[in-house]
Short mmCIF file of C-alpha atoms in Angstrom, two decimals:
data_model
loop_
_atom_site.label_atom_id
_atom_site.label_comp_id
_atom_site.label_asym_id
_atom_site.label_seq_id
_atom_site.Cartn_x
_atom_site.Cartn_y
_atom_site.Cartn_z
CA MET A 217 12.82 3.75 28.05
CA LYS A 218 13.65 7.34 27.21
CA ASN A 219 11.17 9.67 25.53
CA TRP A 220 12.27 10.38 21.98
CA SER A 221 12.71 13.94 20.84
CA ARG A 222 11.31 15.01 17.48
CA LYS A 223 14.87 15.26 16.11
CA GLU A 224 15.69 11.71 17.20
CA PHE A 225 12.43 10.41 15.75
CA LEU A 226 13.17 11.89 12.36
CA ARG A 227 16.78 10.72 12.36
CA ALA A 228 15.64 7.15 13.03
CA SER A 229 12.76 7.03 10.60
CA LEU A 230 13.50 9.02 7.46
CA ILE A 231 15.37 8.29 4.24
CA GLY A 232 16.39 10.99 1.75
CA GLY A 233 16.19 10.85 -2.02
CA GLY A 234 18.06 12.12 -5.06
CA ALA A 235 17.01 14.36 -7.88
CA SER A 236 15.81 13.36 -11.32
CA LEU A 237 14.40 14.93 -14.43
CA LEU A 238 10.90 14.49 -15.77
CA ALA A 239 9.72 14.26 -19.35
CA GLY A 240 5.92 14.08 -19.59
CA ARG A 241 5.03 12.18 -22.70
CA THR A 242 1.37 12.78 -21.91
CA ALA A 243 1.71 15.56 -19.34
CA LEU A 244 -1.42 17.58 -18.78
CA PHE A 245 0.39 20.51 -17.27
CA ALA A 246 3.41 22.55 -18.30
CA GLN A 247 6.45 21.29 -16.49
CA GLY A 248 9.12 23.95 -16.70
CA ALA A 249 11.06 24.69 -13.53
CA PRO A 250 9.57 23.98 -10.11
CA ALA A 251 7.83 26.96 -8.58
CA VAL A 252 9.94 28.98 -6.18
CA VAL A 253 7.20 30.44 -4.01
CA ARG A 254 4.67 28.13 -2.41
CA PRO A 255 1.93 28.82 0.17
CA GLY A 256 2.25 27.28 3.59
CA SER A 257 3.85 29.75 5.97
CA ALA A 258 2.95 29.58 9.61
CA ASN A 259 0.33 32.32 9.13
CA SER A 260 -1.20 31.31 5.80
CA GLU A 261 -4.21 29.09 5.24
CA ILE A 262 -3.56 25.83 3.37
CA ARG A 263 -6.33 24.99 0.92
CA VAL A 264 -6.87 21.26 0.51
CA ALA A 265 -8.82 19.10 -1.95
CA VAL A 266 -9.67 15.44 -1.31
CA VAL A 267 -9.96 13.06 -4.27
CA GLY A 268 -11.76 9.72 -3.97
CA ILE A 269 -14.19 10.32 -1.12
CA ARG A 270 -16.36 7.24 -0.79
CA SER A 271 -14.48 5.51 2.05
CA GLN A 272 -10.96 6.49 3.18
CA GLY A 273 -11.32 9.89 1.56
CA GLY A 274 -14.33 10.61 3.73
CA GLY A 275 -12.08 10.31 6.75
CA HIS A 276 -9.56 12.65 5.17
CA MET A 277 -12.31 15.20 4.62
CA LYS A 278 -13.10 15.21 8.34
CA THR A 279 -9.44 15.88 9.11
CA TYR A 280 -9.62 19.15 7.21
CA TYR A 281 -12.90 20.18 8.79
CA LYS A 282 -10.94 20.90 11.95
CA GLU A 283 -7.17 20.89 11.26
CA PRO A 284 -5.93 24.35 12.33
CA GLY A 285 -4.57 26.48 9.52
CA THR A 286 -6.16 24.39 6.76
CA ARG A 287 -9.40 24.59 4.85
CA LEU A 288 -11.16 21.95 2.79
CA VAL A 289 -12.01 23.76 -0.44
CA ALA A 290 -12.75 21.02 -2.99
CA ILE A 291 -13.68 17.36 -3.36
CA CYS A 292 -13.58 15.05 -6.36
CA ASP A 293 -15.07 11.67 -7.23
CA ALA A 294 -16.08 9.87 -10.41
CA ASP A 295 -19.36 8.94 -8.67
CA SER A 296 -21.67 11.97 -8.73
CA ALA A 297 -23.90 10.46 -6.01
CA VAL A 298 -20.95 10.15 -3.62
CA LEU A 299 -19.87 13.65 -4.57
CA ALA A 300 -23.29 15.10 -3.71
CA MET A 301 -23.45 13.16 -0.44
CA ARG A 302 -20.03 14.36 0.74
CA ALA A 303 -20.74 17.94 -0.32
CA ALA A 304 -23.90 17.87 1.79
CA GLU A 305 -21.92 16.51 4.75
CA ALA A 306 -19.41 19.34 4.41
CA ALA A 307 -22.26 21.87 4.20
CA ASN A 308 -23.65 20.49 7.46
CA GLU A 309 -20.27 21.38 8.99
CA GLY A 310 -20.58 24.92 7.62
CA ILE A 311 -18.04 24.24 4.84
CA LYS A 312 -18.81 25.01 1.20
CA VAL A 313 -16.66 22.97 -1.19
CA ALA A 314 -16.19 23.04 -4.93
CA THR A 315 -17.08 19.70 -6.50
CA TYR A 316 -15.35 18.01 -9.42
CA GLN A 317 -16.08 14.73 -11.14
CA ASP A 318 -13.02 15.07 -13.39
CA TYR A 319 -9.70 15.26 -11.50
CA ARG A 320 -8.09 17.15 -14.38
CA LYS A 321 -10.52 20.02 -13.89
CA LEU A 322 -9.70 20.12 -10.19
CA LEU A 323 -6.00 20.46 -10.95
CA GLU A 324 -6.73 23.55 -13.04
CA ASP A 325 -8.06 25.28 -9.92
CA LYS A 326 -5.18 27.50 -8.84
CA SER A 327 -6.77 28.17 -5.46
CA ILE A 328 -5.96 24.60 -4.36
CA ASP A 329 -2.60 24.16 -2.60
CA ALA A 330 -2.64 20.42 -1.84
CA VAL A 331 -4.49 17.29 -2.93
CA VAL A 332 -5.19 14.20 -0.84
CA ILE A 333 -5.53 11.12 -3.06
CA ALA A 334 -7.69 8.31 -1.71
CA THR A 335 -8.92 6.75 -4.95
CA PRO A 336 -8.59 3.10 -5.97
CA ASN A 337 -4.98 1.90 -6.34
CA HIS A 338 -4.78 2.10 -10.10
CA TRP A 339 -5.08 5.90 -10.00
CA HIS A 340 -2.52 6.67 -7.25
CA SER A 341 0.67 7.11 -9.28
CA LEU A 342 -0.85 9.01 -12.19
CA MET A 343 -2.76 11.38 -9.92
CA THR A 344 0.41 12.02 -7.92
CA ILE A 345 2.42 12.88 -11.04
CA TRP A 346 -0.31 15.10 -12.48
CA ALA A 347 -0.70 16.96 -9.18
CA LEU A 348 3.04 17.64 -8.96
CA GLN A 349 3.04 18.91 -12.54
CA ALA A 350 0.14 21.22 -11.64
CA GLY A 351 2.07 22.70 -8.71
CA LYS A 352 0.18 20.95 -5.89
CA ASP A 353 1.47 19.26 -2.77
CA VAL A 354 0.36 15.63 -2.44
CA TYR A 355 -0.77 13.18 0.21
CA VAL A 356 -1.27 9.84 -1.55
CA GLU A 357 -2.82 6.84 0.13
CA LYS A 358 -1.20 3.43 0.12
CA PRO A 359 -0.29 1.52 -1.94
CA LEU A 360 1.62 4.04 -4.04
CA SER A 361 0.98 2.19 -7.28
CA HIS A 362 -0.79 -0.53 -9.18
CA ASN A 363 2.53 -1.67 -10.69
CA VAL A 364 6.24 -1.23 -9.99
CA TRP A 365 7.10 0.89 -13.04
CA GLU A 366 4.48 3.57 -12.49
CA GLY A 367 5.44 3.76 -8.82
CA ARG A 368 9.01 4.57 -9.82
CA GLN A 369 7.70 7.29 -12.15
CA ALA A 370 5.89 8.89 -9.21
CA VAL A 371 9.09 8.80 -7.14
CA GLU A 372 11.10 10.40 -9.93
CA ALA A 373 8.48 13.12 -10.37
CA ALA A 374 8.62 13.85 -6.63
CA ASN A 375 12.41 14.00 -6.83
CA TYR A 376 12.24 16.53 -9.65
CA TYR A 377 9.65 18.81 -8.07
CA ARG A 378 11.66 19.18 -4.87
CA ASP A 379 9.76 22.22 -3.62
CA ARG A 380 6.54 20.21 -3.36
CA MET A 381 5.69 18.05 -0.39
CA VAL A 382 4.74 14.42 -1.06
CA GLN A 383 3.51 12.27 1.83
CA SER A 384 2.48 8.62 1.57
CA GLY A 385 -0.32 7.14 3.66
CA THR A 386 1.99 4.64 5.39
CA GLN A 387 0.95 5.99 8.76
CA ASN A 388 2.93 3.45 10.78
CA ARG A 389 5.93 5.67 10.00
CA SER A 390 4.41 8.17 12.45
CA SER A 391 4.27 5.64 15.29
CA LEU A 392 6.67 6.55 18.08
CA ASP A 393 5.99 3.08 19.53
CA ILE A 394 7.47 1.40 16.47
CA VAL A 395 10.52 3.66 16.51
CA GLN A 396 11.10 2.80 20.18
CA ALA A 397 10.68 -0.91 19.46
CA ILE A 398 13.17 -0.69 16.59
CA GLU A 399 15.66 1.01 18.89
CA TYR A 400 15.08 -1.73 21.49
CA VAL A 401 15.89 -4.40 18.92
CA LYS A 402 18.92 -2.45 17.68
CA SER A 403 20.24 -2.33 21.25
CA GLY A 404 20.84 -6.08 21.04
CA LYS A 405 18.69 -6.94 24.06
CA LEU A 406 16.83 -9.59 22.04
CA GLY A 407 19.80 -10.72 19.96
CA LYS A 408 19.78 -10.80 16.18
CA ILE A 409 16.60 -10.73 14.11
CA GLN A 410 15.81 -14.19 12.76
CA HIS A 411 12.86 -13.19 10.60
CA ALA A 412 10.07 -10.63 10.31
CA ARG A 413 6.50 -11.69 9.62
CA GLY A 414 3.62 -9.53 8.41
CA LEU A 415 0.07 -10.74 8.96
CA CYS A 416 -3.28 -9.93 7.44
CA TYR A 417 -5.79 -12.32 8.99
CA LYS A 418 -8.87 -10.33 8.01
CA ARG A 419 -12.25 -11.84 7.15
CA ARG A 420 -13.19 -11.47 3.51
CA GLU A 421 -16.55 -12.97 2.63
CA SER A 422 -17.45 -14.16 -0.84
CA ILE A 423 -18.37 -11.37 -3.27
CA GLY A 424 -20.67 -13.77 -5.12
CA LYS A 425 -20.82 -14.75 -8.77
CA THR A 426 -22.28 -12.87 -11.70
CA THR A 427 -23.51 -14.25 -15.00
CA GLY A 428 -21.51 -11.79 -17.11
CA PRO A 429 -20.63 -8.11 -17.51
CA GLN A 430 -22.59 -5.83 -15.20
CA ALA A 431 -24.22 -2.50 -15.97
CA VAL A 432 -22.50 0.57 -14.54
CA PRO A 433 -24.79 2.88 -12.52
CA ALA A 434 -25.57 6.15 -14.32
CA ASN A 435 -24.07 8.20 -11.48
CA ILE A 436 -20.55 6.80 -12.16
CA ASP A 437 -18.42 8.13 -15.01
CA TYR A 438 -16.85 4.76 -15.70
CA ASP A 439 -14.19 6.03 -18.08
CA LEU A 440 -12.98 8.45 -15.39
CA TRP A 441 -13.23 5.78 -12.70
CA THR A 442 -11.20 3.33 -14.82
CA GLY A 443 -8.54 5.90 -15.75
CA PRO A 444 -5.21 4.23 -16.67
CA ALA A 445 -6.56 0.70 -16.15
CA ASP A 446 -7.92 -1.38 -19.03
CA LEU A 447 -11.45 -0.26 -19.86
CA VAL A 448 -13.52 -3.42 -19.37
CA PRO A 449 -17.05 -3.92 -18.00
CA PRO A 450 -17.21 -4.81 -14.29
CA HIS A 451 -17.60 -8.51 -13.51
CA ARG A 452 -18.75 -8.19 -9.91
CA ASN A 453 -21.94 -7.13 -8.17
CA GLY A 454 -21.78 -7.86 -4.47
CA SER A 455 -23.22 -5.86 -1.61
CA ARG A 456 -21.21 -2.80 -2.70
CA GLY A 457 -22.48 -2.88 -6.28
CA PRO A 458 -20.66 -3.52 -9.56
CA VAL A 459 -17.90 -0.90 -9.17
CA HIS A 460 -16.97 0.09 -5.63
CA TYR A 461 -14.58 -1.56 -3.16
CA ASP A 462 -14.55 -5.10 -4.54
CA TRP A 463 -12.17 -3.85 -7.24
CA HIS A 464 -9.49 -4.77 -4.65
CA TRP A 465 -9.85 -8.42 -5.66
CA PHE A 466 -9.26 -7.88 -9.42
CA TRP A 467 -5.80 -7.60 -10.98
CA ASN A 468 -6.83 -4.77 -13.32
CA TYR A 469 -7.20 -2.44 -10.33
CA GLY A 470 -5.81 -3.98 -7.15
CA GLY A 471 -3.61 -6.71 -5.76
CA GLY A 472 -5.61 -8.45 -3.06
CA ASP A 473 -4.99 -8.02 0.63
CA ILE A 474 -1.20 -7.93 0.43
CA SER A 475 -1.59 -4.66 -1.52
CA ASN A 476 -4.68 -3.45 0.32
CA GLN A 477 -3.74 -4.07 3.97
CA GLY A 478 -0.38 -5.77 3.75
CA ILE A 479 1.52 -2.76 2.43
CA HIS A 480 1.39 -1.38 6.01
CA GLN A 481 2.78 -4.53 7.60
CA VAL A 482 5.36 -5.16 4.86
CA ASP A 483 6.60 -1.59 5.35
CA VAL A 484 6.97 -2.03 9.12
CA ALA A 485 8.70 -5.41 8.77
CA ARG A 486 11.18 -4.01 6.25
CA TRP A 487 11.77 -1.04 8.55
CA PHE A 488 12.74 -3.37 11.39
CA LEU A 489 15.10 -5.27 9.12
CA GLY A 490 16.79 -2.03 8.12
CA GLU A 491 16.48 -2.95 4.45
CA ASP A 492 16.25 0.10 2.21
CA GLY A 493 15.73 -1.73 -1.07
CA LEU A 494 14.39 -4.88 -2.69
CA PRO A 495 15.40 -8.44 -1.75
CA PRO A 496 17.44 -10.78 -3.98
CA SER A 497 14.45 -13.09 -4.53
CA VAL A 498 10.78 -13.77 -3.85
CA MET A 499 8.35 -16.66 -4.03
CA SER A 500 4.66 -17.14 -3.24
CA ILE A 501 2.20 -19.89 -2.37
CA GLY A 502 -1.58 -19.51 -2.22
CA GLY A 503 -5.00 -19.70 -3.74
CA ARG A 504 -8.61 -18.67 -3.49
CA PHE A 505 -10.43 -21.15 -1.29
CA GLY A 506 -13.91 -21.52 0.13
CA GLU A 507 -17.08 -20.44 -1.63
CA PRO A 508 -16.43 -19.78 -5.35
CA ASP A 509 -16.89 -16.18 -6.45
CA ASP A 510 -15.85 -13.71 -9.15
CA ALA A 511 -12.76 -12.45 -7.34
CA GLU A 512 -9.34 -13.11 -8.89
CA THR A 513 -6.81 -12.43 -6.14
CA PRO A 514 -5.89 -15.06 -3.52
CA ASN A 515 -7.65 -15.05 -0.18
CA THR A 516 -4.89 -17.26 1.22
CA GLU A 517 -1.30 -16.36 0.41
CA ILE A 518 2.26 -16.73 1.66
CA CYS A 519 4.98 -14.49 0.23
CA VAL A 520 8.62 -15.02 1.17
CA PHE A 521 11.04 -12.16 0.55
CA ASN A 522 14.58 -13.45 0.92
CA TYR A 523 16.47 -10.49 2.32
CA LYS A 524 20.12 -11.13 3.19
CA LYS A 525 19.84 -9.93 6.79
CA ALA A 526 16.77 -12.06 7.52
CA PRO A 527 13.72 -13.23 5.58
CA LEU A 528 10.45 -11.29 5.51
CA ILE A 529 7.31 -13.42 5.30
CA PHE A 530 3.82 -12.13 4.64
CA GLU A 531 0.63 -14.12 5.25
CA VAL A 532 -2.89 -13.44 3.98
CA ARG A 533 -5.90 -15.26 5.42
CA GLY A 534 -9.37 -14.18 4.39
CA LEU A 535 -11.19 -17.25 5.74
CA PRO A 536 -12.21 -17.41 9.42
CA MET A 537 -10.72 -19.52 12.19
CA LYS A 538 -12.96 -22.37 11.10
CA THR A 539 -16.13 -23.06 9.15
CA GLY A 540 -19.17 -21.34 10.64
CA MET A 541 -17.21 -18.79 12.66
CA ASN A 542 -16.49 -15.10 12.13
CA ALA A 543 -13.48 -14.96 14.45
CA MET A 544 -10.06 -15.04 12.84
CA ASP A 545 -6.88 -16.97 13.59
CA ALA A 546 -4.04 -15.28 15.45
CA TYR A 547 -0.30 -15.83 15.35
CA LYS A 548 1.49 -15.00 18.60
CA GLY A 549 -1.49 -12.87 19.57
CA SER A 550 -1.65 -10.92 16.30
CA ARG A 551 -4.21 -10.97 13.50
CA VAL A 552 -3.29 -7.84 11.54
CA GLY A 553 0.20 -6.79 12.49
CA VAL A 554 3.88 -7.68 12.50
CA ILE A 555 5.93 -10.20 14.47
CA VAL A 556 9.69 -9.65 14.53
CA GLN A 557 11.33 -12.82 15.81
CA CYS A 558 14.75 -12.41 17.40
CA GLU A 559 17.08 -14.87 19.09
CA GLY A 560 15.92 -13.96 22.59
CA GLY A 561 12.30 -13.01 22.03
CA TYR A 562 10.00 -11.21 19.67
CA VAL A 563 8.25 -7.91 19.02
CA GLN A 564 4.51 -7.79 18.38
CA ILE A 565 3.34 -4.70 16.48
CA SER A 566 -0.41 -4.21 16.39
CA GLU A 567 -2.47 -2.72 13.57
CA SER A 568 -2.63 0.51 15.59
CA GLY A 569 1.17 0.66 15.83
CA ASN A 570 1.52 -0.23 19.51
CA SER A 571 4.56 -2.45 20.14
CA THR A 572 5.09 -5.11 22.80
CA ILE A 573 8.29 -7.01 23.55
CA TYR A 574 8.00 -10.66 24.62
CA GLY A 575 10.48 -13.30 25.65
CA ASN A 576 10.47 -16.62 23.85
CA ASP A 577 8.49 -17.97 26.78
CA GLY A 578 5.64 -15.64 25.82
CA LYS A 579 6.05 -13.40 28.87
CA LYS A 580 5.82 -9.67 28.31
CA ILE A 581 9.06 -7.77 28.84
CA THR A 582 7.90 -4.23 28.04
CA ALA A 583 5.46 -2.32 25.86
CA PHE A 584 5.28 0.98 23.99
CA THR A 585 1.78 2.43 23.80
CA GLU A 586 2.05 6.15 23.05
CA GLY A 587 0.53 5.71 19.60
CA GLY A 588 1.13 8.14 16.79
CA LEU A 589 -0.70 6.86 13.73
CA GLY A 590 -3.29 9.60 14.13
CA ARG A 591 -0.55 12.21 13.84
CA HIS A 592 0.39 11.18 10.30
CA ARG A 593 -2.03 13.54 8.56
CA THR A 594 -1.00 16.35 10.89
CA ASN A 595 2.61 15.58 9.97
CA PHE A 596 1.70 16.32 6.35
CA VAL A 597 0.29 19.68 7.37
CA ASP A 598 3.47 20.39 9.37
CA ALA A 599 5.49 19.82 6.19
CA LEU A 600 3.19 22.09 4.18
CA ARG A 601 3.77 24.87 6.68
CA SER A 602 7.52 24.42 7.05
CA ARG A 603 8.22 23.58 3.38
CA LYS A 604 10.81 21.09 4.65
CA ARG A 605 10.73 17.58 3.23
CA GLU A 606 12.76 16.21 6.13
CA VAL A 607 9.66 16.71 8.29
CA LEU A 608 7.72 14.08 6.30
CA ARG A 609 7.56 10.60 7.83
CA GLY A 610 5.83 8.66 5.06
CA THR A 611 8.35 9.21 2.28
CA ILE A 612 7.39 8.33 -1.26
CA GLU A 613 10.59 6.28 -1.77
CA ASN A 614 9.83 4.07 1.23
CA SER A 615 6.25 3.68 0.08
CA HIS A 616 7.41 2.71 -3.40
CA ILE A 617 9.79 0.00 -2.18
CA SER A 618 7.22 -1.52 0.19
CA THR A 619 4.52 -1.36 -2.48
CA ALA A 620 6.88 -2.97 -5.00
CA LEU A 621 7.40 -5.88 -2.59
CA CYS A 622 3.67 -6.58 -2.69
CA HIS A 623 3.70 -6.50 -6.48
CA PHE A 624 6.73 -8.81 -6.72
CA GLY A 625 5.06 -11.31 -4.40
CA ASN A 626 1.89 -11.27 -6.46
CA ILE A 627 3.83 -11.70 -9.70
CA SER A 628 5.31 -14.94 -8.39
CA TYR A 629 1.77 -16.07 -7.54
CA LEU A 630 0.46 -15.15 -11.00
CA LEU A 631 3.25 -17.14 -12.66
CA GLY A 632 2.62 -20.13 -10.44
CA ALA A 633 0.96 -23.45 -11.22
CA ASP A 634 -1.55 -25.57 -9.36
CA LYS A 635 0.23 -28.28 -7.40
CA SER A 636 -0.81 -30.87 -4.87
CA ASN A 637 -0.10 -29.80 -1.34
CA ALA A 638 2.09 -32.86 -0.93
CA ALA A 639 4.20 -31.72 -3.89
CA ILE A 640 4.51 -28.23 -2.43
CA ALA A 641 5.54 -29.63 0.94
CA GLU A 642 8.26 -31.63 -0.80
CA ALA A 643 9.44 -28.60 -2.79
CA ILE A 644 9.90 -26.38 0.29
CA LYS A 645 11.05 -28.97 2.83
CA SER A 646 14.62 -27.62 2.94
CA ASP A 647 13.40 -24.20 4.14
CA PRO A 648 12.21 -24.64 7.75
CA LEU A 649 10.54 -21.23 7.96
CA THR A 650 8.50 -21.58 4.77
CA LYS A 651 7.72 -25.20 5.68
CA GLU A 652 6.35 -24.21 9.11
CA THR A 653 4.29 -21.37 7.60
CA PHE A 654 2.80 -23.67 4.95
CA GLU A 655 1.94 -26.35 7.51
CA ARG A 656 0.03 -23.82 9.61
CA THR A 657 -1.76 -22.63 6.46
CA LEU A 658 -2.85 -26.19 5.63
CA ASP A 659 -4.21 -26.60 9.16
CA HIS A 660 -6.14 -23.34 8.66
CA LEU A 661 -7.63 -24.60 5.38
CA LYS A 662 -8.58 -27.91 6.95
CA ALA A 663 -10.44 -26.03 9.68
CA ASN A 664 -12.39 -24.33 6.88
CA SER A 665 -13.49 -27.64 5.38
CA VAL A 666 -10.97 -27.53 2.51
CA ASP A 667 -9.83 -31.01 1.51
CA VAL A 668 -6.11 -30.31 1.27
CA GLY A 669 -5.52 -33.84 0.05
CA THR A 670 -7.36 -33.22 -3.21
CA THR A 671 -7.56 -29.43 -3.51
CA GLN A 672 -4.56 -27.94 -5.26
CA THR A 673 -2.65 -24.81 -4.29
CA VAL A 674 -0.67 -22.40 -6.47
CA LEU A 675 3.10 -22.70 -6.09
CA GLY A 676 4.81 -19.63 -7.48
CA PRO A 677 8.36 -19.83 -8.84
CA LEU A 678 11.35 -18.45 -6.99
CA LEU A 679 12.07 -15.25 -8.90
CA MET A 680 15.42 -13.47 -8.80
CA ILE A 681 15.20 -9.68 -8.52
CA ASP A 682 17.44 -7.06 -10.09
CA ALA A 683 17.05 -4.47 -7.33
CA LYS A 684 18.68 -1.65 -9.28
CA LYS A 685 16.50 -2.09 -12.36
CA GLU A 686 13.42 -3.08 -10.30
CA GLN A 687 12.68 -6.06 -12.50
CA PHE A 688 13.47 -9.75 -12.72
CA LYS A 689 16.61 -11.56 -13.83
CA GLY A 690 17.89 -15.13 -14.01
CA ALA A 691 19.03 -17.97 -16.22
CA ASP A 692 15.52 -19.11 -17.14
CA ARG A 693 14.92 -16.59 -19.92
CA ALA A 694 11.35 -17.68 -20.62
CA LEU A 695 10.36 -17.30 -16.97
CA VAL A 696 12.11 -13.94 -16.65
CA ALA A 697 10.40 -12.69 -19.80
CA LYS A 698 6.98 -13.68 -18.45
CA ALA A 699 7.70 -12.04 -15.10
CA ASN A 700 8.91 -8.82 -16.71
CA SER A 701 5.82 -8.63 -18.91
CA SER A 702 3.42 -8.79 -15.94
CA LEU A 703 0.91 -5.94 -15.67
CA LEU A 704 1.97 -5.67 -12.02
CA LEU A 705 5.51 -4.84 -13.11
CA LYS A 706 4.68 -2.37 -15.85
CA ARG A 707 1.54 -0.94 -17.39
CA GLU A 708 1.70 2.36 -19.27
CA GLY A 709 -1.96 3.34 -19.04
CA ARG A 710 -4.37 4.08 -21.86
CA GLY A 711 -5.39 6.98 -24.05
CA ALA A 712 -5.66 10.22 -22.13
CA TYR A 713 -4.58 8.35 -19.01
CA LYS A 714 -1.09 7.37 -20.09
CA ILE A 715 1.55 7.46 -17.36
CA PRO A 716 4.08 10.23 -18.15
CA VAL A 717 7.45 8.79 -19.15
CA ILE A 718 10.08 9.58 -16.54
CA LYS A 719 13.77 8.81 -16.72
CA SER A 720 16.20 9.48 -13.91
CA GLY A 721 18.95 11.85 -14.97
CA GLY A 722 17.30 13.27 -18.07
CA ALA A 723 14.42 13.39 -20.45
CA SER A 724 13.40 10.37 -22.50
#
């Protein structure tokens, strides 16, 4: 297999975008015309701030301890204890950083060139828009949004402020291995793609049950932490406390593991399919099984995205291989990854982005192991220096579409009803792929001591998607109305944290 040049890599992996106009109904910063002069020449120092620094953001901080030509100058977090801890860590590296608890104050700092956003999901879109309005470049972690509508607003803002660089944290887009595997499949050596399957078999233990609303620690500004989400007391208090991390499993802030981990695998699977937009329809099956806890999102889920070229299936499993074990199931050797099934074999893409080609007999044909995920953050810095958007690999448009897929799948789940597993098997029997996936899921639940004969599972409706409008359509008006009123399709934010209104082609 040839070694890909940088030019070939970019040609294969990037998608451009159009321009739009922005009208900030609640804009914090004057919009006006985009700035003409921006820092970031080959000889200038790029000054970076990292926002949301408890987990993923801590890793981003370390990147800018050492990345040549950059300097970490500020950090921000709604938790003052985390802020103090990370500031001390930076000081130990000989780096003095400004600290902000309020992101809006950080954006007023004109010495900051770029912000890296690693907060909980419900803040991603609003922080991106505000940063662009304030004249900053943006690296925003996945998923791009908490709901489809606000994600589109972030895309439109990025399209308007064309001089500013916006990179999404979909780091698989920097994997040369995946690009080479896509080219291998395109060559026809494996025949046509039959389906693409994303997997998140990742152990998620019970977060426990609380007796009611929990007190927020004094070190957390809970109004700031909540931001555009509904301001409600936390109803969780596991090993990470009442606020941090376990927000992933509550609809007010997250979307379960399809939004948390699965955005990566959904993005890769869609990339292989060559599908730039949304599918005609979606449906979901799942539930929360095992030990009861406060979490709302499913720990077992199947989402089927019915693309015309070939279906894309995503599977979530949070329970182990069987009761009493910590090890997880695997499908064709993969636990967290992607399987692209073709007529003459399949591609296995690992969580690290490495890609292996197998025949249908399970024998390895070839492998691509050069990596590249670690270069994604450096790719952002390359774009900041060059001021060329075509350098960016994790485009905001791609991130929006893949994130929207996760939301659409979850909306079908939320509109679903508890059914017996026998009834579900009957309902999907005409679709061999969904039938096979569901049968394997039932075997998995049985191995975890779930009585599938009496325990019911949620069967989500098949929802038709209007890809252009990024909402639902169909003859069943009541169902469509419910789907289009989902908080995962549109939520405008609250109070000072309203999402700016954005309309492509003009001000609203």
